[in-house]
Coordinates of C-alpha atoms and ligand atoms in Angstrom, one line a residue:
X134 CA 90.9 38.1 26.1
X135 CA 88.6 35.4 24.9
X136 CA 90.0 32.3 23.4
X137 CA 88.0 30.5 20.7
X138 CA 86.0 27.6 22.0
X139 CA 87.7 24.2 21.6
X140 CA 86.3 21.9 18.9
X141 CA 84.1 18.9 19.6
X142 CA 84.9 15.6 17.8
X143 CA 81.9 13.7 16.5
X144 CA 83.0 10.1 16.1
X145 CA 80.9 8.4 13.4
X146 CA 80.8 4.6 13.6
X147 CA 77.6 3.0 12.4
X148 CA 75.5 6.1 12.1
X149 CA 76.3 7.5 8.7
X150 CA 73.6 10.1 8.6
X151 CA 73.0 13.8 9.2
X152 CA 69.3 13.6 10.2
X153 CA 68.3 12.1 13.5
X154 CA 71.8 11.9 14.6
X155 CA 71.9 12.9 18.3
X156 CA 75.7 13.1 18.7
X157 CA 75.9 15.4 15.7
X158 CA 73.0 17.5 16.8
X159 CA 74.4 17.9 20.3
X160 CA 77.7 19.0 18.9
X161 CA 76.1 21.4 16.5
X162 CA 73.9 22.9 19.3
X163 CA 77.0 23.5 21.5
X164 CA 78.0 26.2 19.1
X165 CA 81.6 25.0 19.2
X166 CA 83.5 24.0 16.1
X167 CA 82.7 20.4 15.1
X168 CA 85.2 17.9 13.7
X169 CA 83.4 14.9 12.2
X170 CA 85.6 11.8 12.0
X171 CA 85.5 8.2 11.0
X172 CA 88.2 5.8 12.2
X173 CA 88.7 2.6 10.3
X174 CA 89.6 0.7 13.5
X175 CA 91.2 -2.4 12.3
X176 CA 93.4 -2.8 15.4
X177 CA 91.1 -3.2 18.4
X178 CA 91.2 -6.9 19.3
X179 CA 88.1 -9.1 19.6
X180 CA 86.2 -7.5 16.7
X181 CA 84.5 -8.9 13.7
X182 CA 86.1 -6.6 11.2
X183 CA 83.8 -5.7 8.3
X184 CA 83.7 -8.4 5.7
X185 CA 84.5 -7.7 2.0
X186 CA 80.9 -6.8 0.9
X187 CA 80.5 -4.5 4.0
X188 CA 83.8 -2.8 3.1
X189 CA 82.3 -2.0 -0.4
X190 CA 79.3 -0.5 1.3
X191 CA 81.4 1.4 3.8
X192 CA 83.4 3.1 1.0
X193 CA 80.3 4.4 -0.7
X194 CA 78.5 5.3 2.6
X195 CA 81.5 7.3 3.7
X196 CA 81.7 9.1 0.4
X197 CA 78.0 10.0 0.7
X198 CA 78.4 11.2 4.3
X199 CA 81.4 13.3 3.3
X200 CA 79.3 15.0 0.6
X201 CA 76.4 15.7 3.0
X202 CA 78.8 17.1 5.6
X203 CA 80.3 19.4 3.0
X204 CA 76.8 20.8 2.3
X205 CA 76.8 21.9 5.9
X206 CA 80.1 23.6 5.5
X207 CA 82.0 20.8 7.2
X208 CA 83.9 17.7 6.1
X209 CA 84.6 14.1 7.2
X210 CA 88.1 13.4 8.5
X211 CA 89.2 9.8 7.8
X212 CA 91.6 8.0 10.1
X213 CA 92.8 4.5 10.5
X214 CA 94.3 2.5 13.3
X215 CA 93.4 1.7 16.9
X216 CA 90.5 3.9 17.8
X217 CA 91.9 5.1 21.1
X218 CA 95.3 6.0 19.6
X219 CA 93.7 7.8 16.6
X220 CA 91.4 9.8 18.9
X221 CA 94.3 10.8 21.1
X222 CA 96.3 12.0 18.1
X223 CA 93.3 13.9 16.8
X224 CA 92.7 15.6 20.2
X225 CA 96.4 16.5 20.4
X226 CA 96.3 18.0 16.9
X227 CA 93.1 19.9 17.2
X228 CA 92.9 20.8 20.9
X229 CA 89.4 19.3 21.0
X230 CA 87.6 19.6 24.3
X231 CA 85.0 17.0 23.7
X232 CA 84.2 13.7 21.9
X233 CA 80.6 12.7 21.1
X234 CA 79.4 9.5 19.6
X235 CA 76.3 7.3 19.1
X236 CA 76.5 4.0 20.9
X237 CA 77.4 0.6 19.3
X238 CA 76.5 -2.7 21.0
X239 CA 79.0 -5.2 19.7
X240 CA 80.9 -6.7 22.7
X241 CA 84.3 -5.5 21.5
X242 CA 82.9 -2.0 20.8
X243 CA 81.2 -1.7 24.2
X244 CA 84.5 -2.7 25.9
X245 CA 86.5 -0.3 23.8
X246 CA 84.2 2.6 24.1
X247 CA 83.9 2.2 27.9
X248 CA 87.7 2.3 28.2
X249 CA 87.9 5.4 25.9
X250 CA 85.2 7.2 27.8
X251 CA 86.8 6.6 31.2
X252 CA 90.2 7.7 29.9
X253 CA 89.0 10.9 28.2
X254 CA 86.9 11.8 31.2
X255 CA 90.0 11.4 33.4
X256 CA 91.6 14.0 31.2
X257 CA 88.6 16.3 31.7
X258 CA 87.3 16.0 28.2
X259 CA 83.5 16.4 27.6
X260 CA 82.5 12.9 26.5
X261 CA 78.9 12.1 25.6
X262 CA 77.3 9.1 24.1
X263 CA 73.8 8.7 22.7
X264 CA 71.3 6.2 21.5
X265 CA 70.8 6.5 17.8
X266 CA 70.4 3.0 16.5
X267 CA 67.8 1.2 18.6
X268 CA 64.3 1.8 19.8
X269 CA 65.1 0.3 23.2
X270 CA 68.6 -0.2 24.4
X271 CA 69.2 -3.7 25.7
X272 CA 69.7 -2.8 29.4
X273 CA 66.3 -1.0 29.5
X274 CA 64.2 -4.1 28.7
X275 CA 63.8 -6.8 31.4
X276 CA 61.1 -9.3 32.3
X277 CA 59.2 -9.3 35.6
X278 CA 62.0 -11.1 37.4
X279 CA 64.5 -8.5 36.2
X280 CA 66.1 -10.9 33.6
X281 CA 66.6 -10.4 29.9
X282 CA 63.9 -11.9 27.7
X283 CA 64.7 -15.1 25.9
X284 CA 61.6 -15.3 23.9
X285 CA 60.8 -12.8 21.1
X286 CA 57.0 -12.6 21.5
X287 CA 57.2 -11.7 25.2
X288 CA 60.1 -9.3 24.5
X289 CA 58.3 -7.5 21.7
X290 CA 55.0 -7.3 23.6
X291 CA 56.8 -5.5 26.4
X292 CA 58.8 -3.1 24.1
X293 CA 55.8 -2.4 21.8
X294 CA 53.5 -1.6 24.7
X295 CA 55.6 1.4 25.8
X296 CA 57.0 2.4 22.5
X297 CA 57.3 6.1 22.1
X298 CA 60.7 6.9 20.5
X299 CA 59.7 10.6 20.0
X300 CA 60.3 12.7 16.9
X301 CA 63.3 12.2 14.8
X302 CA 65.8 15.1 14.9
X303 CA 66.1 17.3 11.9
X304 CA 69.5 17.8 10.3
X305 CA 71.6 20.6 11.8
X306 CA 71.4 23.7 9.6
X307 CA 75.2 24.2 9.7
X308 CA 78.2 23.1 11.5
X309 CA 80.8 25.4 12.9
X310 CA 84.2 24.8 11.3
X311 CA 87.5 24.5 13.2
X312 CA 90.1 27.2 12.4
X313 CA 92.3 24.5 10.8
X314 CA 91.2 21.1 9.6
X315 CA 93.3 18.2 10.9
X316 CA 95.0 15.8 8.5
X317 CA 92.9 13.1 6.9
X318 CA 93.4 10.0 4.8
X319 CA 91.7 10.0 1.5
X320 CA 88.9 7.5 1.0
X321 CA 91.0 5.6 -1.5
X322 CA 93.8 5.3 1.2
X323 CA 91.4 3.2 3.2
X324 CA 91.4 0.6 0.4
X325 CA 87.9 -0.6 1.0
X326 CA 87.0 -1.5 -2.6
X327 CA 87.7 -4.8 -4.3
X328 CA 90.1 -4.5 -7.2
X329 CA 91.1 -7.6 -9.1
X330 CA 88.7 -9.0 -9.7
X331 CA 86.0 -6.4 -9.0
X332 CA 83.4 -8.9 -7.8
X333 CA 81.1 -6.1 -6.6
X334 CA 80.1 -5.2 -10.1
X335 CA 76.6 -6.6 -9.5
X336 CA 76.1 -4.4 -6.3
X337 CA 76.0 -1.1 -8.1
X338 CA 72.8 -1.4 -10.0
X339 CA 71.0 -2.7 -6.9
X340 CA 72.2 -0.4 -4.1
X341 CA 72.7 3.3 -3.4
X342 CA 74.6 3.5 -0.1
X343 CA 74.1 6.6 1.9
X344 CA 71.3 8.6 3.6
X345 CA 69.6 9.7 0.4
X346 CA 69.7 6.1 -0.9
X347 CA 68.0 4.9 2.3
X348 CA 65.3 7.5 2.0
X349 CA 64.6 6.6 -1.6
X350 CA 64.4 2.9 -0.7
X351 CA 61.9 3.7 2.1
X352 CA 59.7 5.6 -0.3
X353 CA 59.9 2.8 -2.9
X354 CA 58.8 0.4 -0.2
X355 CA 55.9 2.5 0.8
X356 CA 54.8 2.8 -2.8
X357 CA 54.8 -0.9 -3.4
X358 CA 55.9 -3.6 -0.9
X359 CA 54.5 -2.2 2.3
X360 CA 50.9 -2.8 1.2
X361 CA 51.7 -6.5 0.8
X362 CA 54.1 -6.9 3.7
X363 CA 52.2 -9.0 6.1
X364 CA 51.3 -11.7 3.7
X365 CA 53.9 -11.1 1.0
X366 CA 57.2 -10.8 3.0
X367 CA 58.0 -14.5 2.5
X368 CA 58.0 -14.2 -1.3
X369 CA 61.5 -13.9 -2.8
X370 CA 60.0 -13.5 -6.2
X371 CA 58.2 -10.2 -5.2
X372 CA 59.6 -6.8 -4.1
X373 CA 57.6 -6.9 -0.9
X374 CA 60.3 -6.3 1.7
X375 CA 62.0 -3.0 2.2
X376 CA 65.7 -3.9 1.4
X377 CA 66.6 -1.4 4.1
X378 CA 68.9 -3.8 6.1
X379 CA 72.2 -2.5 4.8
X380 CA 71.0 1.1 5.4
X381 CA 69.9 0.2 8.9
X382 CA 73.1 -1.6 9.7
X383 CA 75.2 1.4 8.6
X384 CA 72.9 3.8 10.3
X385 CA 71.9 5.7 7.2
X386 CA 68.4 5.6 8.5
X387 CA 67.4 5.1 12.1
X388 CA 64.7 2.9 13.6
X389 CA 63.2 6.0 15.1
X390 CA 62.8 7.5 11.7
X391 CA 61.2 4.2 10.5
X392 CA 58.8 4.2 13.4
X393 CA 57.7 7.8 12.6
X394 CA 57.4 7.0 8.9
X395 CA 55.3 4.0 9.6
X396 CA 53.0 6.0 11.8
X397 CA 52.6 8.5 9.0
X398 CA 51.5 5.9 6.4
X399 CA 49.7 3.5 8.7
X400 CA 46.3 4.2 7.2
X401 CA 47.5 4.0 3.7
X402 CA 49.4 0.7 4.0
X403 CA 47.0 -0.9 6.6
X404 CA 47.5 -1.6 10.2
X405 CA 48.5 -5.3 9.8
X406 CA 51.3 -4.4 7.4
X407 CA 52.5 -1.6 9.6
X408 CA 52.6 -3.8 12.8
X409 CA 54.3 -6.7 11.0
X410 CA 57.0 -4.4 9.7
X411 CA 57.5 -2.9 13.1
X412 CA 57.8 -6.4 14.6
X413 CA 60.6 -7.2 12.2
X414 CA 62.4 -4.1 13.4
X415 CA 61.6 -5.7 16.8
X416 CA 63.5 -8.8 15.8
X417 CA 66.5 -6.6 15.1
X418 CA 66.1 -5.1 18.6
X419 CA 65.8 -8.6 20.1
X420 CA 68.9 -9.7 18.4
X421 CA 70.8 -6.8 19.9
X422 CA 69.4 -7.6 23.3
X423 CA 70.7 -11.2 22.9
X424 CA 74.1 -10.0 21.8
X425 CA 74.3 -7.6 24.7
X426 CA 73.3 -10.1 27.4
X427 CA 75.1 -13.1 25.8
X428 CA 78.3 -11.6 24.3
X429 CA 79.5 -15.0 23.2
X430 CA 76.5 -15.3 20.9
X431 CA 78.4 -15.0 17.6
X432 CA 80.9 -17.7 18.5
X433 CA 79.2 -20.0 21.0
X434 CA 76.1 -22.1 21.0
X435 CA 73.6 -20.4 23.2
X436 CA 72.4 -23.9 24.3
X437 CA 75.6 -25.6 25.2
X438 CA 74.2 -29.1 24.5
X439 CA 74.9 -28.3 20.8
X440 CA 78.6 -28.3 21.6
X441 CA 78.5 -32.0 21.2
X442 CA 76.9 -31.9 17.7
X443 CA 78.8 -34.1 15.3
X444 CA 79.4 -31.5 12.5
X445 CA 80.7 -33.0 9.2
X446 CA 82.4 -29.9 7.7
X447 CA 83.2 -31.2 4.2
X448 CA 85.2 -28.7 2.2
X449 CA 83.6 -29.9 -1.1
X450 CA 80.1 -29.5 0.2
X451 CA 80.9 -26.1 1.6
X452 CA 82.2 -25.0 -1.7
X453 CA 79.1 -26.3 -3.6
X454 CA 76.9 -24.4 -1.2
X455 CA 78.9 -21.1 -1.4
X456 CA 78.9 -21.2 -5.2
X457 CA 75.2 -22.1 -5.6
X458 CA 76.0 -25.6 -7.0
X459 CA 74.1 -27.9 -4.7
X460 CA 71.6 -29.2 -7.2
X461 CA 68.7 -27.7 -5.2
X462 CA 67.5 -24.8 -7.2
X463 CA 66.1 -22.6 -4.4
X464 CA 69.3 -23.0 -2.4
X465 CA 71.5 -22.3 -5.5
X466 CA 69.3 -19.3 -6.4
X467 CA 69.8 -17.8 -2.9
X468 CA 73.5 -18.3 -2.8
X469 CA 73.9 -16.8 -6.2
X470 CA 71.7 -13.8 -5.3
X471 CA 74.0 -13.3 -2.3
X472 CA 77.2 -13.5 -4.3
X473 CA 75.9 -11.2 -7.0
X474 CA 74.1 -8.5 -5.0
X475 CA 75.4 -8.9 -1.4
X476 CA 71.9 -9.5 -0.1
X477 CA 69.5 -12.5 0.1
X478 CA 65.8 -12.6 0.9
X479 CA 65.0 -13.6 4.4
X480 CA 63.0 -16.7 3.5
X481 CA 65.9 -17.9 1.4
X482 CA 68.4 -17.1 4.1
X483 CA 66.4 -19.5 6.3
X484 CA 66.3 -22.2 3.5
X485 CA 70.0 -21.9 2.6
X486 CA 71.1 -21.8 6.3
X487 CA 69.0 -24.9 7.1
X488 CA 70.4 -26.7 4.1
X489 CA 74.0 -26.0 5.2
X490 CA 73.4 -27.0 8.8
X491 CA 70.9 -29.8 8.5
X492 CA 71.4 -31.4 5.0
X493 CA 75.1 -30.9 4.9
X494 CA 75.7 -31.0 8.7
X495 CA 78.2 -28.2 8.5
X496 CA 78.7 -26.1 11.6
X497 CA 76.5 -23.0 11.6
X498 CA 79.5 -20.9 12.4
X499 CA 81.0 -21.7 8.9
X500 CA 77.8 -20.3 7.3
X501 CA 77.8 -17.4 9.6
X502 CA 81.3 -16.5 8.5
X503 CA 80.4 -16.8 4.8
X504 CA 77.4 -14.5 5.3
X505 CA 79.6 -12.1 7.2
X506 CA 82.0 -11.8 4.3
X507 CA 79.4 -11.6 1.5
X508 CA 76.4 -9.7 2.9
X509 CA 76.3 -5.9 2.5
X510 CA 74.0 -5.9 5.6
X511 CA 76.3 -8.2 7.7
X512 CA 75.4 -7.4 11.2
X513 CA 76.8 -9.2 14.2
X514 CA 73.6 -9.3 16.2
X515 CA 71.2 -10.2 13.3
X516 CA 73.6 -12.6 11.7
X517 CA 74.4 -14.6 14.8
X518 CA 70.8 -14.6 15.9
X519 CA 69.7 -15.8 12.4
X520 CA 72.2 -18.6 12.3
X521 CA 71.5 -19.8 15.9
X522 CA 67.8 -19.6 15.2
X523 CA 68.0 -21.9 12.2
X524 CA 70.5 -24.2 13.9
X525 CA 68.1 -24.6 16.8
X526 CA 70.9 -23.7 19.2
X527 CA 69.7 -20.1 19.9
X528 CA 67.5 -18.5 22.5
X529 CA 64.1 -18.4 20.8
X530 CA 65.1 -20.8 18.1
X531 CA 63.5 -23.0 15.5
X532 CA 63.1 -26.5 17.0
X533 CA 65.8 -28.9 16.0
X534 CA 63.4 -31.2 14.1
X535 CA 62.3 -28.4 11.8
X536 CA 64.3 -29.1 8.6
X537 CA 63.3 -26.9 5.7
X538 CA 62.5 -29.0 2.7
X539 CA 64.3 -27.2 -0.2
X540 CA 61.9 -28.6 -2.8
X541 CA 58.6 -27.7 -1.2
X542 CA 59.9 -24.4 0.1
X543 CA 60.8 -23.4 -3.4
X544 CA 57.4 -24.5 -4.7
X545 CA 55.5 -22.7 -2.0
X546 CA 57.3 -19.4 -1.8
X547 CA 58.4 -19.0 -5.5
X548 CA 55.3 -20.6 -7.0
X549 CA 55.8 -19.4 -10.6
X550 CA 59.6 -20.0 -10.5
X551 CA 60.4 -16.4 -11.1
X552 CA 63.1 -16.2 -8.5
X553 CA 64.8 -19.5 -9.4
X554 CA 64.7 -18.8 -13.1
X555 CA 66.3 -15.4 -12.5
X556 CA 69.3 -16.8 -10.5
X557 CA 69.6 -20.3 -12.0
X558 CA 69.1 -19.5 -15.7
X559 CA 70.5 -22.8 -16.9
X560 CA 67.3 -24.6 -15.8
X561 CA 64.9 -21.8 -16.7
X562 CA 63.3 -23.8 -19.5
X563 CA 62.1 -26.5 -17.2
X564 CA 58.3 -26.7 -16.7
X565 CA 57.2 -25.4 -13.2
X566 CA 56.5 -29.0 -12.2
X567 CA 60.2 -29.9 -12.3
X568 CA 61.8 -26.6 -11.5
X569 CA 62.6 -27.4 -7.9
X570 CA 63.3 -31.1 -8.6
X571 CA 65.1 -31.3 -12.0
X572 CA 66.3 -34.8 -11.2
X573 CA 62.7 -36.1 -11.4
X574 CA 62.3 -34.9 -15.0
X575 CA 62.4 -37.5 -17.7
X576 CA 65.2 -37.4 -20.2
X577 CA 63.0 -35.9 -22.9
X578 CA 62.0 -33.0 -20.7
X579 CA 65.6 -32.4 -19.7
X580 CA 66.8 -32.4 -23.3
X581 CA 64.0 -30.0 -24.4
X582 CA 65.1 -27.7 -21.6
X583 CA 68.8 -28.0 -22.6
X584 CA 69.9 -29.6 -19.4
X585 CA 72.3 -32.4 -18.9
X586 CA 72.3 -33.1 -15.1
X587 CA 75.8 -33.4 -13.7
X588 CA 77.1 -31.2 -16.6
X589 CA 75.0 -28.1 -17.2
X590 CA 73.5 -28.2 -13.7
X591 CA 74.6 -30.4 -10.8
X592 CA 72.8 -33.5 -9.5
X593 CA 71.7 -33.0 -5.9
X594 CA 74.8 -33.2 -3.7
X595 CA 72.8 -35.0 -1.0
X596 CA 69.5 -36.9 -1.2
X597 CA 66.9 -34.9 0.6
X598 CA 65.2 -37.7 2.5
X599 CA 68.4 -39.4 3.5
X600 CA 70.0 -36.1 4.6
X601 CA 66.9 -35.3 6.6
X602 CA 67.0 -38.7 8.4
X603 CA 70.7 -38.3 9.2
X604 CA 70.2 -34.9 10.7
X605 CA 67.2 -35.9 12.7
X606 CA 69.1 -38.9 14.1
X607 CA 72.0 -36.6 15.1
X608 CA 69.7 -34.1 16.7
X609 CA 67.8 -36.8 18.5
X610 CA 71.1 -38.2 19.9
X611 CA 72.0 -34.8 21.2
X612 CA 68.6 -34.4 22.9
X613 CA 68.9 -37.9 24.5
X614 CA 72.4 -37.1 25.7
X615 CA 71.4 -33.8 27.3
Ligands
LIG283 P1 62.4 -6.3 5.9 O1 61.5 -7.4 5.9 O2 62.0 -5.1 5.1 O3 62.6 -5.8 7.4 C1 62.9 -4.5 7.8 C2 64.1 -4.6 8.7 O4 63.8 -5.4 9.9 C3 65.3 -5.3 8.1 O5 66.0 -4.4 7.3 C4 66.1 -5.7 9.3 O6 66.9 -4.7 9.9 C5 65.0 -6.1 10.3 N1 64.7 -7.5 10.2 C6 63.9 -8.1 9.3 N2 63.9 -9.5 9.6 C7 64.7 -9.7 10.6 C8 65.2 -10.9 11.3 N3 64.7 -12.1 11.0 N4 66.1 -10.7 12.3 C9 66.5 -9.5 12.6 N5 66.2 -8.4 12.0 C10 65.3 -8.5 11.0 N6 69.8 -9.3 8.9 C11 70.7 -8.4 8.9 O7 70.4 -7.2 8.9 N7 72.1 -8.7 8.9 C12 72.5 -10.0 8.8 O8 73.7 -10.2 8.9 C13 71.5 -11.0 8.8 N8 71.9 -12.3 8.7 C14 70.9 -13.3 8.7 C15 71.3 -14.6 8.7 C16 70.3 -15.6 8.7 C17 70.8 -17.1 8.6 C18 69.0 -15.3 8.7 C19 67.9 -16.4 8.7 C20 68.6 -14.0 8.8 C21 69.5 -13.0 8.8 N9 69.2 -11.6 8.9 C22 70.1 -10.6 8.9 C23 67.7 -11.2 9.1 C24 66.9 -10.9 7.8 O9 67.1 -11.9 6.9 C25 67.3 -9.6 7.1 O10 67.3 -8.6 8.1 C26 66.3 -9.2 6.0 O11 66.3 -10.2 5.1 C27 66.7 -7.9 5.4 O12 65.8 -7.6 4.3 P2 64.8 -6.4 4.4 O13 65.6 -5.2 4.8 O14 64.2 -6.3 3.1 O15 63.9 -6.8 5.5

């Protein structure tokens, strides 16, 4: 008598796609019934649980994945709780004989997954994990002395030289169903969306979470931004970057798919643009490498001399920064773009982060937490690497004396004021000359533009030159003491 084959659980985590999904493909190829599951693991300790904006994305991404799985004759089971306990219960309920997943690299996830793998293998389950989310996993890239790279250029030269991620996998044609589906929460039960107030209103016109949305964004990028990428990626007033970061973070598109897609359009978009784009994907890889080799990266200064930095941490200044009310238009524009859309242009991330750390002398970890909660692409590796880079405390970091000037940065990278006027409409009628320095405008110009400084738009909360001197002195003290 032949018994039916036991199902394989495919545990989705940050790989919400059907195509180029090695765990799903392996399960489909086994011929066994497949049980796709997502576990909202809000119990495993040590994690940075998804922030509010990420939860909004997660809701829609899970909805999209569920639909795509149904097209393959399958469905997405939703569970919540501690991952290990949820998996155990699911194995008990379904008699599953295997669990497959694609690897995550956050320190808490690595620890959790290692323990789960060992435990399930002890119980003779077929456990397999795959690389789906990186071009080069962190432990595969070492310098000549066998140590992890600390400098991006050397890291990327090494990775790029041997880069051959192979062809992306096609979607499975169908997935075998189990004889009975296990119990599942509904998406609404996971309670991922904001309710009162619904502050995510502004996200919907901008984003389409899910695999199809990622693909459409890629095509739009190739049609427009990609051809300008090398020279134009620093312009927040232009649609020259891909906007793929939330899709990449949630695994709705893979770096291997991006690599293949870039090769296919290389001639059309130009070699320089293609290589620059790949090198930004390289920064993502490098950030993952840093996080893997230095698991304290999101919480601790990589350079411990920064532990003695005299942070000021003023609640009022923090609030002004969060709300885009600092009186520096490019900073305020960025912070409002973030609040409204869950995303901010990279150049403006650097400007706003530098302003918080250096002009306001607020601990980079406070900014990191705000970004974590408000970004739809909040990513532990990229976010901590970005903040430590700007602070100067990171591995391959911006030097401490580099203090972004929020006035000239605005003038240089948003030369026609399109970005600032969009996000700070109350000063839109100022002439370009004063747009990034409204306090220098004479009273007639201000009146004509309908502005009363301190009432309709704030006076600068710190004086740029004084703040710069204060930060430089503090950083110099730190250097002298080291
Ligand atoms: P593109 O220019 O189109 O780049 C393509 C992809 O490459 C991005 O989607 C992203 O995955 C990767 N990438 C690009 N630039 C960087 C970079 N500097 N570092 C690492 N990867 C990069 N990125 C996040 O994905 N999540 C974060 O939480 C995050 N926090 C940041 C915080 C600070 C303070 C700073 C300075 C940067 C942060 N970044 C973060 C990096 C970068 O700003 C975003 O990845 C980028 O703006 C996303 O826009 P895009 O998809 O249009 O990028």
